[in-house]
Coordinates of C-alpha atoms and ligand atoms in Angstrom, one line a residue:
M995 CA -103.5 -266.3 165.2
T996 CA -100.6 -267.5 167.3
L997 CA -97.2 -267.6 165.5
P998 CA -94.8 -269.8 167.6
A999 CA -91.1 -269.9 166.7
S1000 CA -90.4 -273.5 167.6
L1001 CA -92.1 -276.9 167.2
D1002 CA -92.3 -277.2 171.0
E1003 CA -93.9 -273.8 171.3
A1004 CA -96.4 -274.7 168.7
V1005 CA -97.3 -277.9 170.5
A1006 CA -97.7 -276.0 173.8
A1007 CA -99.9 -273.4 172.1
L1008 CA -102.2 -276.2 170.8
A1009 CA -102.2 -277.9 174.2
A1010 CA -103.3 -274.6 175.8
M1011 CA -106.0 -274.0 173.1
P1012 CA -107.6 -277.4 172.4
A1013 CA -110.1 -275.9 169.9
A1014 CA -107.3 -274.3 167.8
V1015 CA -105.9 -276.0 164.7
P1016 CA -102.4 -275.8 163.2
V1017 CA -102.0 -274.1 159.8
A1018 CA -98.9 -274.3 157.6
G1019 CA -99.4 -273.0 154.1
G1020 CA -103.1 -272.8 154.5
T1021 CA -103.8 -274.1 150.9
D1022 CA -106.1 -276.9 152.2
L1023 CA -107.2 -275.4 155.5
M1024 CA -108.3 -272.0 154.1
A1025 CA -110.1 -273.7 151.2
A1026 CA -112.1 -275.7 153.8
V1027 CA -112.8 -272.5 155.8
N1028 CA -113.8 -270.6 152.6
R1029 CA -116.2 -273.4 151.7
G1030 CA -117.8 -273.2 155.2
L1031 CA -116.6 -276.7 156.1
L1032 CA -114.5 -275.6 159.0
R1033 CA -114.7 -272.8 161.5
P1034 CA -111.7 -273.1 163.7
A1035 CA -111.8 -271.3 167.1
G1036 CA -108.2 -270.4 166.8
L1037 CA -105.2 -270.9 164.5
V1038 CA -101.6 -271.9 165.4
G1039 CA -99.4 -270.8 162.4
L1040 CA -96.4 -273.0 161.7
G1041 CA -94.9 -270.7 159.1
R1042 CA -92.3 -269.1 161.4
I1043 CA -90.8 -272.3 162.7
N1044 CA -87.4 -272.3 161.0
E1045 CA -86.4 -275.8 162.3
I1046 CA -89.0 -277.5 160.1
R1047 CA -88.4 -275.5 156.9
G1048 CA -85.3 -277.4 155.7
W1049 CA -83.7 -280.8 156.0
Q1050 CA -80.7 -282.5 157.5
Y1051 CA -78.8 -285.8 157.0
Q1052 CA -79.0 -288.4 159.7
D1053 CA -77.7 -292.0 159.5
G1054 CA -78.2 -292.6 155.8
H1055 CA -81.6 -290.8 155.9
A1056 CA -82.8 -287.3 155.2
L1057 CA -84.8 -285.7 158.0
L1058 CA -87.2 -283.5 156.1
G1059 CA -88.9 -280.6 158.0
A1060 CA -92.7 -280.7 157.7
G1061 CA -92.7 -277.1 156.7
L1062 CA -90.8 -277.7 153.5
T1063 CA -92.8 -276.2 150.6
H1064 CA -93.5 -278.0 147.4
A1065 CA -91.5 -275.2 145.6
R1066 CA -88.5 -275.8 147.8
M1067 CA -88.7 -279.6 147.3
G1068 CA -88.9 -279.1 143.5
R1069 CA -85.5 -277.4 143.3
P1070 CA -82.5 -279.2 141.8
D1071 CA -80.5 -279.8 145.1
F1072 CA -83.5 -281.5 146.6
A1073 CA -84.1 -283.4 143.4
A1074 CA -80.6 -284.8 143.5
L1075 CA -81.4 -286.2 147.0
I1076 CA -84.9 -287.6 146.6
P1077 CA -85.9 -287.4 142.9
A1078 CA -89.4 -288.9 143.2
L1079 CA -90.4 -286.5 145.9
A1080 CA -89.1 -283.6 143.9
A1081 CA -91.1 -284.7 140.9
A1082 CA -94.2 -285.0 143.0
A1083 CA -93.6 -281.5 144.5
R1084 CA -93.2 -280.1 141.0
A1085 CA -96.5 -281.7 140.0
A1086 CA -98.5 -280.4 143.0
G1087 CA -100.8 -277.8 141.7
P1088 CA -100.1 -274.3 140.2
P1089 CA -97.2 -272.2 141.4
Q1090 CA -99.1 -270.3 144.1
I1091 CA -100.0 -273.6 145.7
R1092 CA -96.5 -275.0 145.4
N1093 CA -95.1 -271.8 147.0
A1094 CA -97.3 -272.1 150.1
G1095 CA -98.3 -275.7 150.4
T1096 CA -96.1 -277.9 152.6
L1097 CA -95.0 -281.5 153.0
G1098 CA -96.6 -281.7 156.5
G1099 CA -99.9 -280.3 155.2
N1100 CA -100.0 -282.7 152.3
I1101 CA -99.5 -285.6 154.8
A1102 CA -101.9 -284.3 157.5
S1103 CA -104.6 -283.6 154.9
A1104 CA -104.2 -287.2 153.7
A1105 CA -106.2 -286.5 150.5
P1106 CA -106.1 -289.5 148.1
T1107 CA -104.8 -287.1 145.5
G1108 CA -101.9 -285.9 147.7
D1109 CA -98.9 -286.2 145.3
A1110 CA -96.3 -286.7 148.1
L1111 CA -98.1 -289.7 149.5
P1112 CA -97.4 -292.5 147.1
V1113 CA -93.7 -291.4 147.0
L1114 CA -93.5 -291.6 150.8
A1115 CA -95.3 -294.9 150.8
A1116 CA -92.8 -296.4 148.2
L1117 CA -89.9 -295.0 150.2
E1118 CA -91.3 -296.5 153.4
A1119 CA -90.8 -293.1 155.1
N1120 CA -91.5 -292.5 158.8
L1121 CA -93.0 -289.5 160.5
V1122 CA -91.4 -287.9 163.6
I1123 CA -94.3 -286.6 165.6
A1124 CA -93.9 -283.9 168.2
G1125 CA -96.0 -284.0 171.3
P1126 CA -96.4 -282.1 174.6
G1127 CA -93.4 -281.8 177.0
G1128 CA -90.9 -282.2 174.1
A1129 CA -92.0 -285.8 173.4
R1130 CA -91.1 -287.3 170.0
R1131 CA -92.5 -290.5 168.6
E1132 CA -91.9 -292.1 165.2
I1133 CA -94.4 -294.0 163.1
P1134 CA -94.5 -295.3 159.5
V1135 CA -96.3 -292.8 157.3
S1136 CA -98.5 -295.6 156.1
H1137 CA -99.9 -296.1 159.6
L1138 CA -101.1 -292.5 159.7
L1139 CA -102.6 -292.7 156.3
A1140 CA -104.4 -296.0 157.1
G1141 CA -105.8 -294.5 160.3
R1142 CA -103.9 -297.1 162.4
D1143 CA -102.1 -294.4 164.3
M1144 CA -103.6 -291.0 164.4
L1145 CA -102.2 -287.7 165.7
A1146 CA -103.3 -287.1 169.3
P1147 CA -104.6 -283.7 170.4
A1148 CA -101.7 -281.1 170.4
E1149 CA -99.4 -283.4 168.4
L1150 CA -97.8 -282.2 165.2
I1151 CA -95.9 -283.8 162.3
G1152 CA -92.4 -282.4 162.9
Y1153 CA -90.3 -284.3 160.4
V1154 CA -90.4 -287.0 157.7
R1155 CA -87.5 -289.5 157.8
V1156 CA -86.7 -290.7 154.3
P1157 CA -84.0 -293.3 153.5
L1158 CA -81.4 -292.0 151.0
L1159 CA -81.2 -294.9 148.4
H1160 CA -78.8 -293.3 145.9
A1161 CA -80.7 -295.0 143.1
P1162 CA -83.2 -294.0 140.4
Q1163 CA -86.8 -293.3 141.5
V1164 CA -89.6 -291.9 139.4
F1165 CA -93.0 -290.3 140.1
L1166 CA -95.6 -290.0 137.3
K1167 CA -99.1 -288.6 137.5
A1168 CA -102.1 -288.6 135.2
T1169 CA -104.6 -285.8 135.6
G1170 CA -107.0 -286.3 132.7
R1171 CA -106.3 -282.7 131.5
T1172 CA -103.5 -280.4 130.4
G1173 CA -101.8 -278.2 132.9
P1174 CA -101.7 -278.6 136.6
G1175 CA -104.5 -280.7 138.2
R1176 CA -105.2 -283.2 140.8
A1177 CA -104.1 -286.8 140.0
T1178 CA -106.6 -289.3 138.6
A1179 CA -103.9 -291.8 139.2
S1180 CA -100.2 -291.6 140.2
V1181 CA -97.4 -294.1 140.5
A1182 CA -94.1 -293.9 142.4
V1183 CA -91.3 -296.4 141.6
V1184 CA -88.2 -296.6 143.7
L1185 CA -85.2 -298.9 143.1
D1186 CA -83.4 -300.1 146.2
P1187 CA -80.3 -301.9 144.8
A1188 CA -78.8 -302.6 148.2
R1189 CA -81.8 -304.7 149.1
R1190 CA -82.3 -305.8 145.4
G1191 CA -85.8 -304.4 145.7
V1192 CA -88.3 -302.5 143.6
R1193 CA -90.9 -300.6 145.5
C1194 CA -94.0 -299.2 143.9
A1195 CA -97.0 -297.3 145.2
V1196 CA -100.1 -296.2 143.4
G1197 CA -101.9 -293.0 144.5
A1198 CA -105.3 -291.3 144.0
I1199 CA -107.3 -294.4 143.2
A1200 CA -108.0 -295.4 146.8
P1201 CA -108.2 -293.5 150.1
M1202 CA -104.5 -294.2 150.7
P1203 CA -101.6 -295.3 148.4
L1204 CA -101.6 -298.9 147.4
R1205 CA -98.5 -301.2 147.4
P1206 CA -98.6 -304.1 144.9
L1207 CA -96.2 -306.2 146.9
E1208 CA -96.3 -309.4 144.8
A1209 CA -95.7 -307.4 141.6
E1210 CA -92.8 -305.7 143.3
R1211 CA -91.2 -309.0 144.3
W1212 CA -91.8 -310.6 140.9
I1213 CA -90.2 -307.8 138.9
A1214 CA -87.3 -307.5 141.3
S1215 CA -86.5 -311.2 140.7
L1216 CA -86.2 -310.5 137.0
I1217 CA -83.6 -307.7 137.3
D1218 CA -80.0 -308.5 136.9
W1219 CA -78.8 -306.4 139.9
D1220 CA -75.1 -307.3 139.3
G1221 CA -75.2 -306.5 135.6
E1222 CA -73.7 -303.3 134.2
R1223 CA -77.1 -302.0 133.4
A1224 CA -80.3 -303.2 135.1
A1225 CA -82.5 -303.2 132.0
L1226 CA -85.7 -305.2 131.3
A1227 CA -87.3 -306.3 128.0
P1228 CA -90.4 -304.2 127.0
E1229 CA -92.6 -307.3 127.5
A1230 CA -91.5 -307.5 131.2
L1231 CA -92.1 -303.8 131.7
G1232 CA -95.6 -304.2 130.1
A1233 CA -96.3 -307.3 132.3
F1234 CA -95.3 -305.3 135.4
G1235 CA -97.7 -302.5 134.5
E1236 CA -100.6 -305.0 134.1
Y1237 CA -99.6 -306.8 137.3
V1238 CA -99.6 -303.5 139.3
A1239 CA -102.9 -302.4 137.7
A1240 CA -104.7 -305.7 138.4
A1241 CA -103.4 -305.9 141.9
C1242 CA -104.7 -302.3 142.7
I1243 CA -107.9 -302.6 140.7
P1244 CA -108.9 -306.2 140.9
D1245 CA -111.5 -308.0 138.8
P1246 CA -114.9 -308.2 140.6
E1247 CA -115.5 -311.4 142.7
P1248 CA -117.7 -314.0 141.0
P1249 CA -121.2 -314.1 142.5
A1250 CA -121.9 -316.9 145.0
D1251 CA -124.4 -318.5 142.5
G1252 CA -121.5 -319.5 140.2
S1253 CA -122.5 -317.1 137.4
P1254 CA -119.6 -315.1 135.7
P1255 CA -118.4 -312.0 137.5
P1256 CA -119.8 -308.6 136.2
P1257 CA -117.4 -306.9 133.7
L1258 CA -115.5 -303.8 134.9
S1259 CA -117.2 -300.6 133.9
P1260 CA -115.5 -298.6 131.0
A1261 CA -114.4 -295.9 133.6
V1262 CA -112.7 -298.5 135.8
L1263 CA -111.2 -300.2 132.8
H1264 CA -109.8 -296.8 131.7
L1265 CA -108.3 -296.2 135.1
R1266 CA -106.8 -299.7 135.1
R1267 CA -105.1 -299.0 131.8
T1268 CA -103.9 -295.6 133.1
V1269 CA -102.3 -297.3 136.1
A1270 CA -100.7 -300.0 133.9
A1271 CA -99.2 -297.4 131.6
L1272 CA -97.9 -295.2 134.5
A1273 CA -96.3 -298.2 136.2
R1274 CA -94.7 -299.5 133.0
R1275 CA -93.3 -296.1 132.1
A1276 CA -92.2 -295.3 135.6
L1277 CA -90.2 -298.6 135.9
G1278 CA -88.8 -298.2 132.4
R1279 CA -87.6 -294.7 133.2
A1280 CA -86.1 -295.8 136.5
L1281 CA -84.2 -298.6 134.7
S1282 CA -83.1 -296.6 131.7
Ligands
LIG2073 C1 -106.0 -275.1 143.8 C2 -105.4 -276.2 144.5 C3 -104.7 -277.2 143.8 C4 -104.0 -278.2 144.5 N1 -103.4 -279.1 143.8 C5 -102.7 -280.1 144.4 C6 -102.0 -281.1 143.7 O1 -102.0 -281.1 142.4 N2 -101.4 -282.1 144.4 C7 -101.4 -282.1 145.8 O2 -100.8 -283.0 146.3 N3 -102.1 -281.2 146.5 C8 -102.7 -280.2 145.8 N4 -103.4 -279.3 146.6 C9 -103.5 -279.5 148.0 C10 -102.5 -278.7 148.9 O3 -101.9 -277.7 148.3 C11 -101.5 -279.7 149.5 O4 -102.1 -280.8 150.2 C12 -100.6 -278.9 150.5 O5 -99.4 -279.7 150.6 C13 -101.1 -278.7 151.8 O6 -100.2 -278.1 152.6 P1 -100.5 -276.7 153.5 O7 -99.2 -276.4 154.1 O8 -101.1 -275.7 152.7 O9 -101.5 -277.3 154.5 P2 -102.6 -276.5 155.4 O10 -103.7 -276.1 154.5 O11 -101.9 -275.4 156.2 O12 -103.0 -277.6 156.4 C14 -103.7 -278.8 155.9 C15 -104.1 -279.7 157.1 O13 -102.9 -280.2 157.7 C16 -102.8 -279.8 159.0 N5 -101.4 -279.6 159.2 C17 -100.6 -278.8 158.5 N6 -99.3 -278.9 158.9 C18 -99.3 -279.8 159.9 C19 -98.3 -280.4 160.7 N7 -97.0 -280.1 160.6 N8 -98.7 -281.3 161.6 C20 -100.0 -281.7 161.8 N9 -101.0 -281.1 161.0 C21 -100.6 -280.2 160.1 C22 -103.7 -278.6 159.2 O14 -104.2 -278.4 160.5 C23 -104.8 -278.9 158.2 O15 -105.7 -279.8 158.8 C24 -104.1 -278.3 145.9 C25 -104.8 -277.3 146.6 C26 -105.4 -276.3 145.9 C27 -106.2 -275.2 146.8

C-alpha cells in the first residue's frame, strides 16, 4: 500500500497505478474486500494526508477535508459550526466505524444509507475534486450522487465546501432497531434565514437524497422570518411532514384504463409515515 503525504501525491500515485484504488478509513472498502466483491490490484492510503483531516474557513463557508472522521465531526466544536452534519456523524454506526470512517468515504461510497448525504444535499454543499497536475474542480455534491458528474480516473474528493448559515439545522434518522444501525429513512432540515428558506432532504429511501422543493417553498412562506421567534402551529408542522412524505413517496399512478390506482403496500405506507414523522419533528426542533 502506498501512503502519500499530500493530496497531489495521492493523485499522482493513482495516475501511476491505474488499477489501484484509494482507501481512507477502509470501513466500506475493506468490507467489500472481505466479502469478495473487490480485489484491488493496489491501494493508495489517504490516512497520512494531514491537509484533508481538518477544516478551514473561506468566504462564509467551511472547507471540510475529505479525511475528517465521523468521530471528529461529532465533537462539540464542529457541532457548533454545522450542527446537522455533526448529528449525522454521531449517528453513523458504532464507535469503531465512527473513529475510522471519513466524510470523503461516505460521499464516494454514495450508499443510500450514507448519513452525511442528506445533510450535504440540504446544505447544497460542493465538492472540491483534486486531479492530476494539481488540477482542482468544484461540483455540487448532488451531481456526483446523481451520476451526472463522476470522478475521473486518478481524481479524489479533496474537500467539501459547506455554507455556514448560522441558523438551526437538524438531522434525524430512523433505523427500525435500538442502538446504532443503518437508516431506514433520514431527514435533514436546514434553516436559511438570510434567504428566508427552509431546505430539507430525505435520505435512505432512494438511491440518492430527495429534495421536496415544493414543500420547502410552501413551509418557508408560512414562517414569520422577521418575528422574534419563527414558530409554526403544530398543524403546519404536521402538514409539512405529510407534504414531504407524499412528495418523496408518491401515490401510484392510476392505470391507463381509468381504474383506481393500486393502494400503497403496508411497508411503503409505514415508510411514508416514518418520513412524515421525521420531517415534522426535524422542522419543529429547528424552529423551537
Ligand atoms: C458495521 C458498519 C456500520 C456502518 N454504519 C453506517 C451508518 O450508520 N451510517 C453511515 O453513513 N455509514 C455507515 N457505514 C459505512 C461507512 O462507515 C461510511 O460510509 C464511511 O464514511 C466510509 O468512509 P471510509 O473512510 O471508511 O471509506 P473507505 O472504506 O476507505 O472508502 C469507501 C470508498 O470511497 C472511496 N474513497 C474514500 N475516500 C475517497 C476520497 N477522498 N476521494 C475519492 N474516493 C474516496 C474508496 O476508494 C472506496 O471506494 C457503516 C459501515 C460498517 C462496516
